[in-house]
Amino acid sequence: MRTYTIKVNTAASSVHERDDEVPTTTAVAFFVNNSQPLSRRTRLMKGDSQIGIHVDGSYRPGSVDGGSSFDGRDEEGALELPDDATSDGHMASIRVNGGDGIPKDVKIVSRQMPIWLSNSTPDEFLEAIKKSDAPLHVKYLQTMVECLCMLGKVAAAGAIICQRLRPTIHEIITSKIKAHAELLNCSRSGIGQGDRTVPAGLHLLKGQFQSFQLQKQKRQNGISLVGTLSAVSPVSSVMGPTGKAQSAAMELLDSILDTIVRIFENHVVVGEILESKSTHQSEMNTSRSLPTDWNPDSEASQVTGGYNIGFSLTVFQSECQQLICEILRATPEAASADAAVQTARLASKAPSKEKRDCSDDGLTFAFRFTDATVSIPNQGVDLIRQGWSRRGPNVSQEGYGSAAVLPEQGIYLAASTYRPVLQFTDKVASMLPKKYAQLGNDGLLTFVENFVKDHFLPTMFVDYRKSVQQAISSPAAFRPRAHTAATYTPLVEKGRPVLQGLLAIDFLAKEVLGWAHAMPKFAGDLAKYVQTFLERTYERCRTSYMEAVLEKQSYMLIGRNDIEKLMRVDPASSYLPNPLSQLNMDDNASDAESVDVELELSNLLLALRPIKQENLIRDDNKLILLASLSDSLEYVADSIERLGQTTSRASQAEENPKHRHTRTNSAPTRDLASFADEYRKLAIDCLKVLRVEMQLETIFHMQEMTNREYLEDQDAEEPDDFIISLTAQITRRDEEMAPFVASLKRNYIFGGICSIAANASVKALADMKSINLFGVQQICRNSIALEQALAAIPSINSEAVQQRLDHVRTYYELLNMPFEALLAFIMEHERLFTAAEYAYLLKVQVPGREIPADAQDRISEILSH
């Protein structure tokens, strides 16, 4: 590790011209991590007391000729402090090599002070430090700056820090990434000590890489559902919002920014001390006669050599910017590299010679620098400008090596940089003095937010729009998938037959909102993207729906106000997904009212006779598509609803009035819930069409009853052909739809057949001229066949079916009764059939049955009571 050193000469006469010679191995000072304990060993070499601060965050003695300042061994000339030497005042014996008038044995009393502080001068400063409650590392920094001020070396020290800060930070980041990579390699190989010493974060990385390999193996053995869906995404599963590359990049950036924060903490301490010194100097200058164009800010900048808190933060943030650009594979724009360009210009200027020897009580301090080829800038504050990073000439150009620890790089990792930068900005803002408060707002976070807004979001929109278009336009997008399973399953993982196009859209919508969770500030923009995709998908679903139902009678009927109103209040609508009809239904509606609704609907449909075959959907594939489309639309609607609720909760949780950088986007004009409603309405329309279609299909077959004479010669064993055709069609369509529709929806689709068939059978008698005993038996046989076909549908209420078709059989069996027996039945069951239906029993001709002339009057008299 490289350090700056403070060289302490114990004799003023020992200061020679050679003290201005510069060693070549020291680096930037002030990198102290206050969470690290101070080293308890210091080294005195040939009368020179060297005190250094390491960039890795710990205070250690300085080094000579680039050697390690602490090698862990006891050597001649080394000082060993007991553990409690800085707290209980114990004596510490020092043995040093002779030279320059230094006694060979010196005893120093340390009373809650390190040796370098207990020997400090002047006394006033020493007393102030002793009384201070500041942490030990802060006292050290204060003492170091005091020494520099006494020697007049503050400007030179500040200038060299300005020169060396950027390459040092670059080296720190690079070293940390290299260490990260080495530990990761050890954890992969599982050899040596690396695997046992890998931090928890790297174990996570290791698990992510292993999981990624396992996922690839699974793809080779068989494509899973997740793998299939991932294929529609514009990014790989590794780069997705919850992918391994995202978590790896976030962890890496978190670690590096945490280190930067610790380093910056000490720059804040030193910067405040230097600024207070420069302010004091400026106040002294105001008491003298000064030129009229004298600028106190400019003088303050000269006093500190251009170094201040703002400069440090600019360098830190620009280097972090460059690292983020490397992770994103982004190319900086030359026009926005102001801060880094000025830093590079500063490093290229020639130095100004500045010597000042200050002594007090025979003790002289000299600050050593390397590469002292810098000048003191007049406008150091101009460097407090944020832009894209461009490293200076002293910085190696090979990058940071982040690819060694990341499975992928690219623009989509912008999502993983957002939260670490947000946290970094919060920490920095809490450290900054008030005069620099704006720097926290205009720094790294602004860069990331601008990058997301100007580059990431537009790229994402184009990529995902293309994926959406491909997902819904492919030939297989709206093709019901064949399944070996004969029954419907409600879980996609278990084989729920959601249409491939809608399943892909749902996956893409979730993924886009996954990016919104990673970047809550842009949740509004991303939600609008999702809405755009959902709107386009809805249009495609609507087109597919229209292709199946266009110019068909069932589609036109559900749009009629009278039928639509009755369907809304029909008790069967309770089987629909979140039926709107529930808003208009009375939960306490009686069974009689329910029957009235069904009967009214049935009468409206029967009034449409004759039904023409070309007005029906004869293609079973279209019916299956409507069933599958309905279920798929409902699946997406439910998913959208959950996504909207989750996104809303996540956005509210991210709100923080303390910070400017929280989510500020206004809510979209249309929320996701409104899209869920549209999807669900279209799903309901599909089911309504299917229900009415099956009712019309039933009427189409049973209207043949009106064209037949039921004067059979013998008792037939089979039902009529039209009944055989109808029941076969019901059975086939139920079996074909079974894998695509839940049982409750099948009940809705096929549940309207029974009431239509029963009502049509009863009304058919009005159109018959004659019927014999065998004809009655044939109609009863037809009703039994229909009852068996409907009862075979698992979702159908077989008891209700039996009750309604028993009603038909009872009605036709009344034709076999003599008139007097019929009259007695009517007296006991006057409400079982209507007056018109009883009248039809008298009008039809039944061979062998005698009906008196006043039969109708007698029945009317009974019914009138």
Tab-separated table of C-alpha atoms in Angstrom, residues 566-736:
chain	number	residue	atom	x	y	z
A	566	LEU	CA	-81.575	-10.317	-18.922
A	567	MET	CA	-78.172	-12.027	-19.117
A	568	ARG	CA	-76.842	-9.648	-16.506
A	569	VAL	CA	-79.563	-10.584	-14.021
A	570	ASP	CA	-79.613	-14.248	-14.977
A	571	PRO	CA	-78.592	-16.308	-11.889
A	572	ALA	CA	-76.203	-18.208	-14.150
A	573	SER	CA	-74.079	-15.055	-14.431
A	574	SER	CA	-72.704	-15.829	-10.974
A	575	TYR	CA	-70.397	-18.271	-12.752
A	576	LEU	CA	-68.760	-15.433	-14.671
A	577	PRO	CA	-65.454	-13.915	-13.478
A	578	ASN	CA	-66.327	-10.973	-11.215
A	579	PRO	CA	-69.647	-10.527	-13.019
A	580	LEU	CA	-70.835	-6.974	-13.392
A	581	SER	CA	-74.333	-8.354	-13.080
A	582	GLN	CA	-73.801	-8.806	-9.352
A	583	LEU	CA	-74.157	-5.044	-9.004
A	584	ASN	CA	-77.704	-5.255	-10.334
A	585	MET	CA	-78.795	-8.514	-8.774
A	586	ASP	CA	-80.773	-8.985	-5.612
A	587	ASP	CA	-78.984	-11.560	-3.490
A	588	ASN	CA	-82.334	-12.584	-2.034
A	589	ALA	CA	-83.994	-13.241	-5.395
A	590	SER	CA	-86.450	-16.114	-5.156
A	591	ASP	CA	-86.352	-19.271	-7.234
A	592	ALA	CA	-89.538	-18.169	-8.971
A	593	GLU	CA	-87.904	-14.930	-10.069
A	594	SER	CA	-84.914	-16.867	-11.367
A	595	VAL	CA	-87.211	-19.150	-13.376
A	596	ASP	CA	-88.993	-16.120	-14.777
A	597	VAL	CA	-85.704	-14.657	-16.021
A	598	GLU	CA	-84.717	-17.943	-17.659
A	599	LEU	CA	-88.148	-18.314	-19.217
A	600	GLU	CA	-88.146	-14.783	-20.577
A	601	LEU	CA	-84.716	-15.299	-22.115
A	602	SER	CA	-85.814	-18.607	-23.557
A	603	ASN	CA	-88.928	-17.081	-25.116
A	604	LEU	CA	-86.862	-14.316	-26.728
A	605	LEU	CA	-84.504	-16.840	-28.272
A	606	LEU	CA	-87.273	-19.169	-29.394
A	607	ALA	CA	-88.971	-16.247	-31.078
A	608	LEU	CA	-85.998	-16.125	-33.452
A	609	ARG	CA	-86.996	-19.395	-35.131
A	610	PRO	CA	-86.163	-20.561	-37.664
A	611	ILE	CA	-82.446	-20.550	-36.846
A	612	LYS	CA	-80.264	-20.868	-39.946
A	613	GLN	CA	-77.135	-22.977	-39.917
A	614	GLU	CA	-74.967	-20.310	-41.569
A	615	ASN	CA	-75.664	-18.016	-38.611
A	616	LEU	CA	-74.118	-20.480	-36.169
A	617	ILE	CA	-70.451	-21.110	-35.354
A	618	ARG	CA	-70.109	-24.542	-36.861
A	619	ASP	CA	-66.312	-24.739	-36.553
A	620	ASP	CA	-65.527	-26.392	-33.214
A	621	ASN	CA	-61.996	-24.954	-33.352
A	622	LYS	CA	-63.423	-21.453	-33.115
A	623	LEU	CA	-65.496	-22.446	-30.102
A	624	ILE	CA	-62.426	-23.919	-28.441
A	625	LEU	CA	-60.529	-20.721	-29.259
A	626	LEU	CA	-63.239	-18.642	-27.575
A	627	ALA	CA	-63.107	-20.871	-24.517
A	628	SER	CA	-59.309	-20.735	-24.327
A	629	LEU	CA	-59.273	-17.001	-25.060
A	630	SER	CA	-61.752	-16.390	-22.264
A	631	ASP	CA	-59.696	-18.299	-19.719
A	632	SER	CA	-56.455	-16.678	-20.918
A	633	LEU	CA	-57.936	-13.180	-20.730
A	634	GLU	CA	-59.151	-13.872	-17.208
A	635	TYR	CA	-55.691	-15.137	-16.246
A	636	VAL	CA	-54.031	-11.968	-17.538
A	637	ALA	CA	-56.706	-9.772	-15.936
A	638	ASP	CA	-56.100	-11.349	-12.526
A	639	SER	CA	-52.348	-11.032	-13.004
A	640	ILE	CA	-52.606	-7.368	-14.048
A	641	GLU	CA	-54.772	-6.618	-11.041
A	642	ARG	CA	-52.216	-8.165	-8.682
A	643	LEU	CA	-49.371	-6.361	-10.438
A	644	GLY	CA	-51.159	-3.043	-10.099
A	645	GLN	CA	-51.711	-3.555	-6.373
A	646	THR	CA	-48.123	-4.677	-5.818
A	647	THR	CA	-46.709	-1.777	-7.827
A	648	SER	CA	-48.871	0.707	-5.971
A	649	ARG	CA	-47.738	-0.610	-2.578
A	650	ALA	CA	-44.098	-0.635	-3.668
A	651	SER	CA	-44.308	2.936	-4.957
A	652	GLN	CA	-45.913	4.145	-1.738
A	653	ALA	CA	-43.237	2.407	0.309
A	654	GLU	CA	-40.528	4.181	-1.687
A	655	GLU	CA	-41.996	7.617	-1.068
A	656	ASN	CA	-39.720	9.661	1.170
A	657	PRO	CA	-40.411	13.371	1.533
A	658	LYS	CA	-36.897	14.001	2.840
A	659	HIS	CA	-35.245	13.405	-0.512
A	660	ARG	CA	-35.562	15.043	-3.885
A	661	HIS	CA	-34.754	11.824	-5.690
A	662	THR	CA	-37.820	9.819	-4.679
A	663	ARG	CA	-40.461	8.864	-7.190
A	664	THR	CA	-41.944	12.053	-8.602
A	665	ASN	CA	-43.778	10.794	-11.669
A	666	SER	CA	-47.474	11.485	-11.566
A	667	ALA	CA	-49.843	8.554	-11.703
A	668	PRO	CA	-50.679	7.407	-15.225
A	669	THR	CA	-53.992	8.522	-16.651
A	670	ARG	CA	-55.101	4.903	-16.801
A	671	ASP	CA	-54.108	2.533	-14.079
A	672	LEU	CA	-53.545	-1.161	-14.528
A	673	ALA	CA	-56.884	-1.970	-12.881
A	674	SER	CA	-58.747	-0.404	-15.802
A	675	PHE	CA	-56.916	-2.722	-18.206
A	676	ALA	CA	-57.780	-5.676	-15.993
A	677	ASP	CA	-61.449	-4.702	-16.307
A	678	GLU	CA	-61.230	-4.520	-20.100
A	679	TYR	CA	-59.563	-7.906	-20.327
A	680	ARG	CA	-62.165	-9.401	-18.007
A	681	LYS	CA	-65.075	-7.903	-19.964
A	682	LEU	CA	-63.794	-9.464	-23.163
A	683	ALA	CA	-63.374	-12.774	-21.330
A	684	ILE	CA	-67.026	-12.543	-20.240
A	685	ASP	CA	-68.135	-11.733	-23.794
A	686	CYS	CA	-66.437	-14.925	-24.984
A	687	LEU	CA	-68.402	-16.954	-22.438
A	688	LYS	CA	-71.662	-15.202	-23.265
A	689	VAL	CA	-71.204	-15.984	-26.935
A	690	LEU	CA	-70.536	-19.630	-26.093
A	691	ARG	CA	-73.639	-19.867	-23.888
A	692	VAL	CA	-75.944	-18.257	-26.452
A	693	GLU	CA	-74.321	-20.281	-29.220
A	694	MET	CA	-75.172	-23.544	-27.455
A	695	GLN	CA	-78.742	-22.334	-26.857
A	696	LEU	CA	-79.147	-21.408	-30.512
A	697	GLU	CA	-77.615	-24.736	-31.510
A	698	THR	CA	-80.227	-26.461	-29.360
A	699	ILE	CA	-83.048	-24.467	-30.958
A	700	PHE	CA	-81.630	-25.216	-34.419
A	701	HIS	CA	-81.897	-28.967	-33.803
A	702	MET	CA	-85.173	-29.026	-31.887
A	703	GLN	CA	-87.059	-26.798	-34.293
A	704	GLU	CA	-87.432	-29.936	-36.433
A	705	MET	CA	-90.132	-31.079	-33.966
A	706	THR	CA	-92.503	-28.577	-35.507
A	707	ASN	CA	-92.129	-30.200	-38.930
A	708	ARG	CA	-92.889	-33.739	-37.820
A	709	GLU	CA	-96.058	-35.777	-37.423
A	710	TYR	CA	-95.674	-37.946	-34.345
A	711	LEU	CA	-97.958	-40.730	-35.583
A	712	GLU	CA	-95.548	-43.602	-35.154
A	713	ASP	CA	-96.332	-47.123	-36.341
A	714	GLN	CA	-94.367	-48.775	-33.565
A	715	ASP	CA	-92.418	-48.053	-30.447
A	716	ALA	CA	-88.915	-46.968	-31.582
A	717	GLU	CA	-85.810	-47.831	-29.534
A	718	GLU	CA	-83.743	-44.748	-30.428
A	719	PRO	CA	-84.436	-41.048	-29.975
A	720	ASP	CA	-84.941	-38.853	-33.026
A	721	ASP	CA	-81.985	-38.171	-35.286
A	722	PHE	CA	-81.896	-34.480	-34.443
A	723	ILE	CA	-81.692	-35.367	-30.748
A	724	ILE	CA	-78.894	-37.844	-31.437
A	725	SER	CA	-77.060	-35.163	-33.398
A	726	LEU	CA	-77.607	-32.562	-30.658
A	727	THR	CA	-76.522	-34.808	-27.799
A	728	ALA	CA	-73.456	-35.963	-29.745
A	729	GLN	CA	-72.508	-32.349	-30.405
A	730	ILE	CA	-72.977	-31.407	-26.732
A	731	THR	CA	-70.815	-34.327	-25.592
A	732	ARG	CA	-68.101	-33.640	-28.153
A	733	ARG	CA	-67.874	-29.920	-27.465
A	734	ASP	CA	-67.830	-30.468	-23.735
A	735	GLU	CA	-64.947	-32.905	-24.060
A	736	GLU	CA	-63.054	-30.553	-26.357
